mmCIF file of C-alpha atoms in Angstrom:
data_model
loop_
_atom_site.group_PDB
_atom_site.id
_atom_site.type_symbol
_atom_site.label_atom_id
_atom_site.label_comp_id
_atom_site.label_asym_id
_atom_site.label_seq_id
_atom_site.Cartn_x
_atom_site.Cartn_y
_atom_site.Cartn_z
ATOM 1 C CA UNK A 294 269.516 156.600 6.472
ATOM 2 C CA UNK A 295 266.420 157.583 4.225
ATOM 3 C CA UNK A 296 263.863 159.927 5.511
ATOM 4 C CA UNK A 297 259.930 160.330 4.617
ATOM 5 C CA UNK A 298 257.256 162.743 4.249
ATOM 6 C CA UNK A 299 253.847 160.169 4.913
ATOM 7 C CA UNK A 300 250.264 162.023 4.470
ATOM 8 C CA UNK A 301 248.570 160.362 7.048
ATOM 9 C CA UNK A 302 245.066 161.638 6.619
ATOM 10 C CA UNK A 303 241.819 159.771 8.434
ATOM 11 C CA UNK A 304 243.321 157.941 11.400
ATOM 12 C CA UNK A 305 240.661 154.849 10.360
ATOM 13 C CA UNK A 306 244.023 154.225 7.748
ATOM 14 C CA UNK A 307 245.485 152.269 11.030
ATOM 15 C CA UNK A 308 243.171 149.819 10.678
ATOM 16 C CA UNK A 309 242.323 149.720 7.025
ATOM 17 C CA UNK A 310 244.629 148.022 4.183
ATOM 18 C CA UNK A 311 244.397 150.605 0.843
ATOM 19 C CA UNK A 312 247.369 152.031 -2.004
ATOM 20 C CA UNK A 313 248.624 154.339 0.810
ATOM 21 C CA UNK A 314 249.176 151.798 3.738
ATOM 22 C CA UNK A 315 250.262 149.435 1.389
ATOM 23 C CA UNK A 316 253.176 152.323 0.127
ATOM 24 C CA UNK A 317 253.954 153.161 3.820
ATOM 25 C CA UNK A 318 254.474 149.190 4.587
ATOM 26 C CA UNK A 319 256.669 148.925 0.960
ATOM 27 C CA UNK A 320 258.797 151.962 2.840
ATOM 28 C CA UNK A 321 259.439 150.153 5.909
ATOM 29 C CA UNK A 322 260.752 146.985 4.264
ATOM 30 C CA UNK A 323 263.051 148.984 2.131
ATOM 31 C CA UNK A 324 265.018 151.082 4.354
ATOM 32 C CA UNK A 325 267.743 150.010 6.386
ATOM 33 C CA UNK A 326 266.873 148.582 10.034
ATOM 34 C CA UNK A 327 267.017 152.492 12.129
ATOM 35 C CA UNK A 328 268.604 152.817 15.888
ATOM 36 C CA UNK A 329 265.670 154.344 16.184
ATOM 37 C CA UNK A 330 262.807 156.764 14.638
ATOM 38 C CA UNK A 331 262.259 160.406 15.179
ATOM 39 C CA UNK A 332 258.941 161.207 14.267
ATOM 40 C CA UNK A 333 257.763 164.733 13.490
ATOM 41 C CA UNK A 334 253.789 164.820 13.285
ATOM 42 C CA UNK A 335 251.117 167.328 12.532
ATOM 43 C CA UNK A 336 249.091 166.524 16.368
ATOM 44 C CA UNK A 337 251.882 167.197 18.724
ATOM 45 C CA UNK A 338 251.459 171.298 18.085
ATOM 46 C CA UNK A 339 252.854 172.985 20.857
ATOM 47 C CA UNK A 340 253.658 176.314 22.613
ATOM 48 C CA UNK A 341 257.300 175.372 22.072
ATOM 49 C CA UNK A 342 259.877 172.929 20.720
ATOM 50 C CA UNK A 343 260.331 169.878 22.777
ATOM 51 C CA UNK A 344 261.103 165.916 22.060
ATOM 52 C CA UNK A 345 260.036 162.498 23.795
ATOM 53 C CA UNK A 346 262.387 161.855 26.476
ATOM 54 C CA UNK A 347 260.572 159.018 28.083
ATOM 55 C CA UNK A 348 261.435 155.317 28.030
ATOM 56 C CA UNK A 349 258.142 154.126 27.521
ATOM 57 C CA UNK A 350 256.241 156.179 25.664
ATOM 58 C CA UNK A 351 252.174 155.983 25.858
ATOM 59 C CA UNK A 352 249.719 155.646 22.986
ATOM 60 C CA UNK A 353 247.458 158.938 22.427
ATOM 61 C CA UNK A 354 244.466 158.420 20.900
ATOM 62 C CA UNK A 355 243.520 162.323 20.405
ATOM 63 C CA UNK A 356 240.555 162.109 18.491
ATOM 64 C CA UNK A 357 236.700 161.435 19.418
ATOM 65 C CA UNK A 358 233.656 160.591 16.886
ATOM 66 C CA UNK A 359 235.839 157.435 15.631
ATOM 67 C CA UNK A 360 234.613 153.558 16.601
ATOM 68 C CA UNK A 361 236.528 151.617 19.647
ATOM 69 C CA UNK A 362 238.659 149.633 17.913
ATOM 70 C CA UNK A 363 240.296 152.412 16.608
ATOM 71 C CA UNK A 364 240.629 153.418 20.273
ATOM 72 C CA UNK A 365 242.361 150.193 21.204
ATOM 73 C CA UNK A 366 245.373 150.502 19.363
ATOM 74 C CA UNK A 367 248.013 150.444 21.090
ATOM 75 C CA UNK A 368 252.232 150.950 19.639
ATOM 76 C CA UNK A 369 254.241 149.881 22.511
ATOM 77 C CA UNK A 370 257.358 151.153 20.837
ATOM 78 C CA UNK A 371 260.400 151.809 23.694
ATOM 79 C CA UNK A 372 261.485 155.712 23.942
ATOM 80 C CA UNK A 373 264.719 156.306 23.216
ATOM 81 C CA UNK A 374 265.946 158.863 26.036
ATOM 82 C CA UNK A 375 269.381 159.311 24.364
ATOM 83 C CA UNK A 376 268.457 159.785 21.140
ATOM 84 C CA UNK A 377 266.026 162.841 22.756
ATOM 85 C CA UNK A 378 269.575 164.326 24.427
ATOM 86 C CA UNK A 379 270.861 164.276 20.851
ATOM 87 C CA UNK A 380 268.186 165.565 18.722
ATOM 88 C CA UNK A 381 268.734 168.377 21.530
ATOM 89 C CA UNK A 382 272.609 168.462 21.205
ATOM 90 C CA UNK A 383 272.735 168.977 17.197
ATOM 91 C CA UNK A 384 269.788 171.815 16.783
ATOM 92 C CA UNK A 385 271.767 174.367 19.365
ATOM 93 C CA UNK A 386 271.101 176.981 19.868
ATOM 94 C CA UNK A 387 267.971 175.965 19.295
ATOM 95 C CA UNK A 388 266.067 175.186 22.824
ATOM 96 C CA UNK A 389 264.680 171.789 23.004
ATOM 97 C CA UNK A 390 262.775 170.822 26.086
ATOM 98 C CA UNK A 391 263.279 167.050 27.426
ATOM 99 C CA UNK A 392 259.311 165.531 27.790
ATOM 100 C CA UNK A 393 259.556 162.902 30.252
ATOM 101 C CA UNK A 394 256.035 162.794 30.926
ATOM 102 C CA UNK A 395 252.832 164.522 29.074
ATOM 103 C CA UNK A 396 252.933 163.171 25.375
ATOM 104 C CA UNK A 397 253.981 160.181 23.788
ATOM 105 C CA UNK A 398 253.384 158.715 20.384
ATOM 106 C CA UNK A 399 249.910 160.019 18.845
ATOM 107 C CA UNK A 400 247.787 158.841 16.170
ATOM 108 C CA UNK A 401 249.870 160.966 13.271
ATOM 109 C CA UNK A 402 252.507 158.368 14.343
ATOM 110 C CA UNK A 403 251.499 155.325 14.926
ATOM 111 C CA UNK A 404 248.721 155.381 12.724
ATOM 112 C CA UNK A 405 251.694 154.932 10.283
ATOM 113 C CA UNK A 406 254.034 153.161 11.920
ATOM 114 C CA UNK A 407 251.507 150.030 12.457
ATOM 115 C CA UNK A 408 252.245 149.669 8.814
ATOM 116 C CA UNK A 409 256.008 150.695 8.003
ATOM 117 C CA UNK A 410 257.121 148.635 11.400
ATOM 118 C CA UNK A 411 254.393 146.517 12.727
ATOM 119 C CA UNK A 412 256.073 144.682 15.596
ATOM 120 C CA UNK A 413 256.938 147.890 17.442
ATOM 121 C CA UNK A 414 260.396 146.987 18.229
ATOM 122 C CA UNK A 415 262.098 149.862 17.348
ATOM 123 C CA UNK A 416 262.547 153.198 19.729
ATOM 124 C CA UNK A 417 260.633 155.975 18.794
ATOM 125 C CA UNK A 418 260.365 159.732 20.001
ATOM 126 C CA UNK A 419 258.470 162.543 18.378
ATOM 127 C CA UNK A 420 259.757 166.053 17.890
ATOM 128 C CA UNK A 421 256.940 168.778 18.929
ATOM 129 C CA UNK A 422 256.435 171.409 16.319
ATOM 130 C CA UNK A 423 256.469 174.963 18.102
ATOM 131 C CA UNK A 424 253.409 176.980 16.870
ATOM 132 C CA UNK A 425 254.914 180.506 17.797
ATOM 133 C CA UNK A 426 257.367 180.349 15.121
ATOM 134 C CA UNK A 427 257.701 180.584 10.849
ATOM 135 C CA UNK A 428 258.177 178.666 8.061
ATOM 136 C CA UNK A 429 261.752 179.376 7.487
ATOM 137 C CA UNK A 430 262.343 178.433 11.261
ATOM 138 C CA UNK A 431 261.402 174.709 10.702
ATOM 139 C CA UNK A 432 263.336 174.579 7.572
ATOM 140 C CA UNK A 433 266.082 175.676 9.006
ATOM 141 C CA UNK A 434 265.484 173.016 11.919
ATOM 142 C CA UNK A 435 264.765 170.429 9.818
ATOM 143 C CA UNK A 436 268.555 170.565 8.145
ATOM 144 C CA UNK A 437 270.190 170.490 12.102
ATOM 145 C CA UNK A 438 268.895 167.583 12.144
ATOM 146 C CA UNK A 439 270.561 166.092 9.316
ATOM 147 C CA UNK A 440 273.532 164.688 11.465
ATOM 148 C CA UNK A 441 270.789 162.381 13.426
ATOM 149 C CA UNK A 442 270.400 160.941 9.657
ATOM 150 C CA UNK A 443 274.283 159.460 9.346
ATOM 151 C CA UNK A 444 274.006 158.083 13.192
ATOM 152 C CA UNK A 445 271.152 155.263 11.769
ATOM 153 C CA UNK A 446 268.082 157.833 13.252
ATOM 154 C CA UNK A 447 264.841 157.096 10.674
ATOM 155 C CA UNK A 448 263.309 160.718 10.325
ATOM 156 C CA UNK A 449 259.455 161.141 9.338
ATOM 157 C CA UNK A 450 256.926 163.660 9.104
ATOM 158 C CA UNK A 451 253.761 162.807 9.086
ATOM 159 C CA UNK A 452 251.506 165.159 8.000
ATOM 160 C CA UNK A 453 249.167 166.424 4.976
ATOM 161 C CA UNK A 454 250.011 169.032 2.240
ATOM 162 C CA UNK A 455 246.531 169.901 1.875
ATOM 163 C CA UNK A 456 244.463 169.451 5.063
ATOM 164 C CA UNK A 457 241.049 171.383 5.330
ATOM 165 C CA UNK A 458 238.636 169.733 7.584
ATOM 166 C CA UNK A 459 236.119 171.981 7.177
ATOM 167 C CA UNK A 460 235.621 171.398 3.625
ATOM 168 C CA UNK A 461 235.285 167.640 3.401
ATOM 169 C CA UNK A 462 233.301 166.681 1.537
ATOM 170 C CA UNK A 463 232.132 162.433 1.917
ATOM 171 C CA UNK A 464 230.728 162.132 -1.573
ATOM 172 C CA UNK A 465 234.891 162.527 -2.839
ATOM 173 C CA UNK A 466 235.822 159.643 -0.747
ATOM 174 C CA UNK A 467 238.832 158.899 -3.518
ATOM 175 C CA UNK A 468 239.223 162.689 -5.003
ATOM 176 C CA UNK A 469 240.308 166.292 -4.242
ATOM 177 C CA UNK A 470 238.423 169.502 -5.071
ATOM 178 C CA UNK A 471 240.316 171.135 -8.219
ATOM 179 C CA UNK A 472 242.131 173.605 -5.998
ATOM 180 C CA UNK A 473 243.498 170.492 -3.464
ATOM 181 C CA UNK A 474 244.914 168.946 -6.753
ATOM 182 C CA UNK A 475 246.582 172.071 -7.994
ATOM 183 C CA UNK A 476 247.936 173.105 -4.889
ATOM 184 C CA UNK A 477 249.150 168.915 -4.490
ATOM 185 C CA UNK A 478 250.305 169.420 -8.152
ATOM 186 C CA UNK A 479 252.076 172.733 -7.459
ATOM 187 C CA UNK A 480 253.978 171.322 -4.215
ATOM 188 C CA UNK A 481 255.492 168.295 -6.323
ATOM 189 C CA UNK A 482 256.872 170.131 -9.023
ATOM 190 C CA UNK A 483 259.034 171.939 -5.980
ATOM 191 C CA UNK A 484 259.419 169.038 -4.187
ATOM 192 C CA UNK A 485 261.090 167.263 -6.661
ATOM 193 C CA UNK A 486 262.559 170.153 -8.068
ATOM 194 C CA UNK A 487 264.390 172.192 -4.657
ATOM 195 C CA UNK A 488 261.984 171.472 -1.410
ATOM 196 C CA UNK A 489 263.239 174.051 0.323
ATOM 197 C CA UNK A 490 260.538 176.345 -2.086
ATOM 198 C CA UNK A 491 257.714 174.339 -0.063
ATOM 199 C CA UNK A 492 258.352 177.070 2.773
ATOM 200 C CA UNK A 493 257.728 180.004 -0.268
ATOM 201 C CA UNK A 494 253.922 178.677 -1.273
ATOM 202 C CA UNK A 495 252.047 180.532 0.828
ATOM 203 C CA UNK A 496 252.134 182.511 -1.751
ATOM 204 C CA UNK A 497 250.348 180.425 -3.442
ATOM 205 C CA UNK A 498 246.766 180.985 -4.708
ATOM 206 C CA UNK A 499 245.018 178.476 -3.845
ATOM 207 C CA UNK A 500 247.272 178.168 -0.499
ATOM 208 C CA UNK A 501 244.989 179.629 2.261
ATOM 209 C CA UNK A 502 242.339 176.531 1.434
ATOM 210 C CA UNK A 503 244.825 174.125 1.015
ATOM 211 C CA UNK A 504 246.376 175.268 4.327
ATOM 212 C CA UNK A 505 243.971 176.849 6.573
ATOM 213 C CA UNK A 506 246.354 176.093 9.660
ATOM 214 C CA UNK A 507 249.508 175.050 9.695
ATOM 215 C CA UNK A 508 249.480 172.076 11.327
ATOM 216 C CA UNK A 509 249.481 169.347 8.941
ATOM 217 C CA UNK A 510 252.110 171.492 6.585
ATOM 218 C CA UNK A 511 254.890 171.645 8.860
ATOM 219 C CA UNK A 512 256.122 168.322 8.604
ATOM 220 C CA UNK A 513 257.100 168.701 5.429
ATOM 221 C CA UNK A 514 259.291 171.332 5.899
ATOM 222 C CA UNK A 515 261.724 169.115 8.262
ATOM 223 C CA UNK A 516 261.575 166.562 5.248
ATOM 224 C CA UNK A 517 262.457 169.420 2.519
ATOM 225 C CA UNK A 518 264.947 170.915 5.172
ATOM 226 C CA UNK A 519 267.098 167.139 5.312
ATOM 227 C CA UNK A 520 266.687 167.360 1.626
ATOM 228 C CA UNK A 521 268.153 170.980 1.423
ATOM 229 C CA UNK A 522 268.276 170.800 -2.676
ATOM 230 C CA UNK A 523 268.252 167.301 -2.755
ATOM 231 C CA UNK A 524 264.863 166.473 -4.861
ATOM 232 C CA UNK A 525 262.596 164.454 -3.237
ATOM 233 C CA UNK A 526 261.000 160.908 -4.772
ATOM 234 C CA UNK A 527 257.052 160.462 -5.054
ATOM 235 C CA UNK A 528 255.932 157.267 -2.872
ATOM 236 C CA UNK A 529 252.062 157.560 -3.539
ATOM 237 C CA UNK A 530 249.512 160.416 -4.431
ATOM 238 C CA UNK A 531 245.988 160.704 -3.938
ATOM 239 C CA UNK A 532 242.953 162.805 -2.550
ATOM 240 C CA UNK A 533 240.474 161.859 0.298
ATOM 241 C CA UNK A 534 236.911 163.915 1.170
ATOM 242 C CA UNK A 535 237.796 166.272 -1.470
ATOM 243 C CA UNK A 536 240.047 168.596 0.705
ATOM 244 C CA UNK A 537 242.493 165.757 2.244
ATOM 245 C CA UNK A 538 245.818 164.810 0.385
ATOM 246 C CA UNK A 539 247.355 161.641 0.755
ATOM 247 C CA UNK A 540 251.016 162.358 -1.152
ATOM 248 C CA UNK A 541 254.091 161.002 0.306
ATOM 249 C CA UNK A 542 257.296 161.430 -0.380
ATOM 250 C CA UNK A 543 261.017 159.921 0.403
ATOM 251 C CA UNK A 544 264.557 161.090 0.155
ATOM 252 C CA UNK A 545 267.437 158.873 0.210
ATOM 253 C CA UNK A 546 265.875 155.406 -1.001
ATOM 254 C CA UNK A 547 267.464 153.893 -3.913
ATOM 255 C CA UNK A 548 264.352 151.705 -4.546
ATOM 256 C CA UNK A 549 261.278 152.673 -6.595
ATOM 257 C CA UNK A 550 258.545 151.366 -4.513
ATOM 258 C CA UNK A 551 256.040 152.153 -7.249
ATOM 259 C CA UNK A 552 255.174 148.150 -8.048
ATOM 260 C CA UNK A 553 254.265 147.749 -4.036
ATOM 261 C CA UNK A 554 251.357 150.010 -4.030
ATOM 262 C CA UNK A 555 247.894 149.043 -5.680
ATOM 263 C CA UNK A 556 244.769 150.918 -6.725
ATOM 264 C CA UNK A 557 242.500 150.954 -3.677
ATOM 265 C CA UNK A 558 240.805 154.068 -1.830
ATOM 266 C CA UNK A 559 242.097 155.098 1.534
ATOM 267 C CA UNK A 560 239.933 154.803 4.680
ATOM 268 C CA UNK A 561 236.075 156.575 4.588
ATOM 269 C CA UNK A 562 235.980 158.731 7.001
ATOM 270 C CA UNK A 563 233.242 157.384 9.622
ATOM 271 C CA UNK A 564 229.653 158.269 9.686
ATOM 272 C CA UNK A 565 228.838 161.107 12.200
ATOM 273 C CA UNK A 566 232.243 162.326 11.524
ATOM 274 C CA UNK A 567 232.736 165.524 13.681
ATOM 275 C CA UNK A 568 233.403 168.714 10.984
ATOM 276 C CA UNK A 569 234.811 171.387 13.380
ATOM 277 C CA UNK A 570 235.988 174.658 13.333
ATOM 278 C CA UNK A 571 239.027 173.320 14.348
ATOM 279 C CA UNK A 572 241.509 172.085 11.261
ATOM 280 C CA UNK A 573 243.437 170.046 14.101
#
């Protein structure tokens, strides 16, 4: 089974059809149908590792400032309970707690999955990612889960390589700020190279603006951790607000989806957008 990196960016995307929805809805046609998906995304950032154990998972809408409609999506995708007991079972020692109750699928998920797999149909559970520990630690979770991969389990992070909120600016609605685009650059020459080096850039330069928190990176570590030294494949590229990057990437599809994907902008960002402190 294939697996994805998808830089989700401005959750108006859901609604909104552009080259990067159109590249995450040329993914989900090309992969095999999955028992189910594990999604690992940037807004479920936690005191501690713990997965989706519920059988009906709830759409979170954990953001404010955007219009209603966005606030009336709704992904009624079933949990998958046992798939939670083994995304547990393979990561021992690893602790995973079983959430039966308090999150569900937020907007770093489905904002993506209304495009890759519209009708809902298939289980998904997300995978928390645990704040208290280090880059090498996700890695290194990311490749446990590697087994979940031969048993017909779709994993994707969803995420953004560079993700600084508090330096968008809405006159780049379609560009990055020359240090988003080398730091972008510098992560796909390791990505495709060995992505297991995407855990080594913050000793990057231009890495403390690219990543002010790590939120939005850590996704792509599970992705580069499946891959191990595997390179991974380019799906679409792209800046938003100037500090935003769109870049997605796959491992394991034989297909170049490159002809699927046109030209067009992603999502503005809505007027009165709220710039916080906060990189969340």
């Amino acid at each position: 089974m294939p697996a994805a990196f998808l830089g989700h960016g401005n959750p108006m995307n859901a609604l909104d059809d552009n080259r990067y929805t159109q590249a995450w809805r040329a993914f989900g046609r090309s992969v095999p149908r999955p028992r189910a998906i594990l999604m690992i995304s940037a807004h479920w950032y936690t005191n501690a590792t713990a997965v989706t154990a519920m059988p009906r998972p709830r759409t979170i809408h954990d953001f404010y400032g955007f219009p209603q409609e966005l606030f009336d999506v709704q992904y009624p995708a079933p949990g998958a309970p046992d798939v939670a007991e083994q995304v547990a079972d393979v990561v021992k020692p690893t602790w995973v707690g079983q959430d039966v109750d308090s999150w569900g699928i937020d907007h770093g998920a489905w904002s993506v999955l209304l495009h890759a797999f519209p009708d809902a149909s298939i289980p998904v559970i997300q995978l928390s990612l645990n704040a208290s520990k280090d880059f090498d630690h996700h890695l290194e979770l990311g490749r446990k889960l590697a087994p979940l991969r031969r048993q017909g389990v779709l994993i994707i992070g969803s995420g953004n390589i560079v993700h600084n909120l508090r330096t968008v600016d809405f006159a780049q609605s379609d560009s990055g700020y020359d240090w988003a685009r080398r730091f972008d650059d510098r992560a796909r020459e390791v990505l495709e190279a060995d992505p297991t080096g995407v855990a080594a850039l913050d000793g990057d330069p231009d890495f403390r603006r690219a990543v002010p928190t790590p939120d939005h990176y850590l996704p792509l570590l599970y992705i580069a951790g499946l891959a191990d030294a595997r390179p991974l494949d380019l799906l679409v590229d792209g800046h938003v607000a100037g500090s935003i990057s769109m870049s997605a990437y796959t491992l394991g599809l034989d297909r170049d989806l490159a002809s699927s994907v046109g030209d067009e902008p992603a999502a503005d960002l809505p007027e009165g957008f709220p710039v916080l402190d906060s990189n969340l």
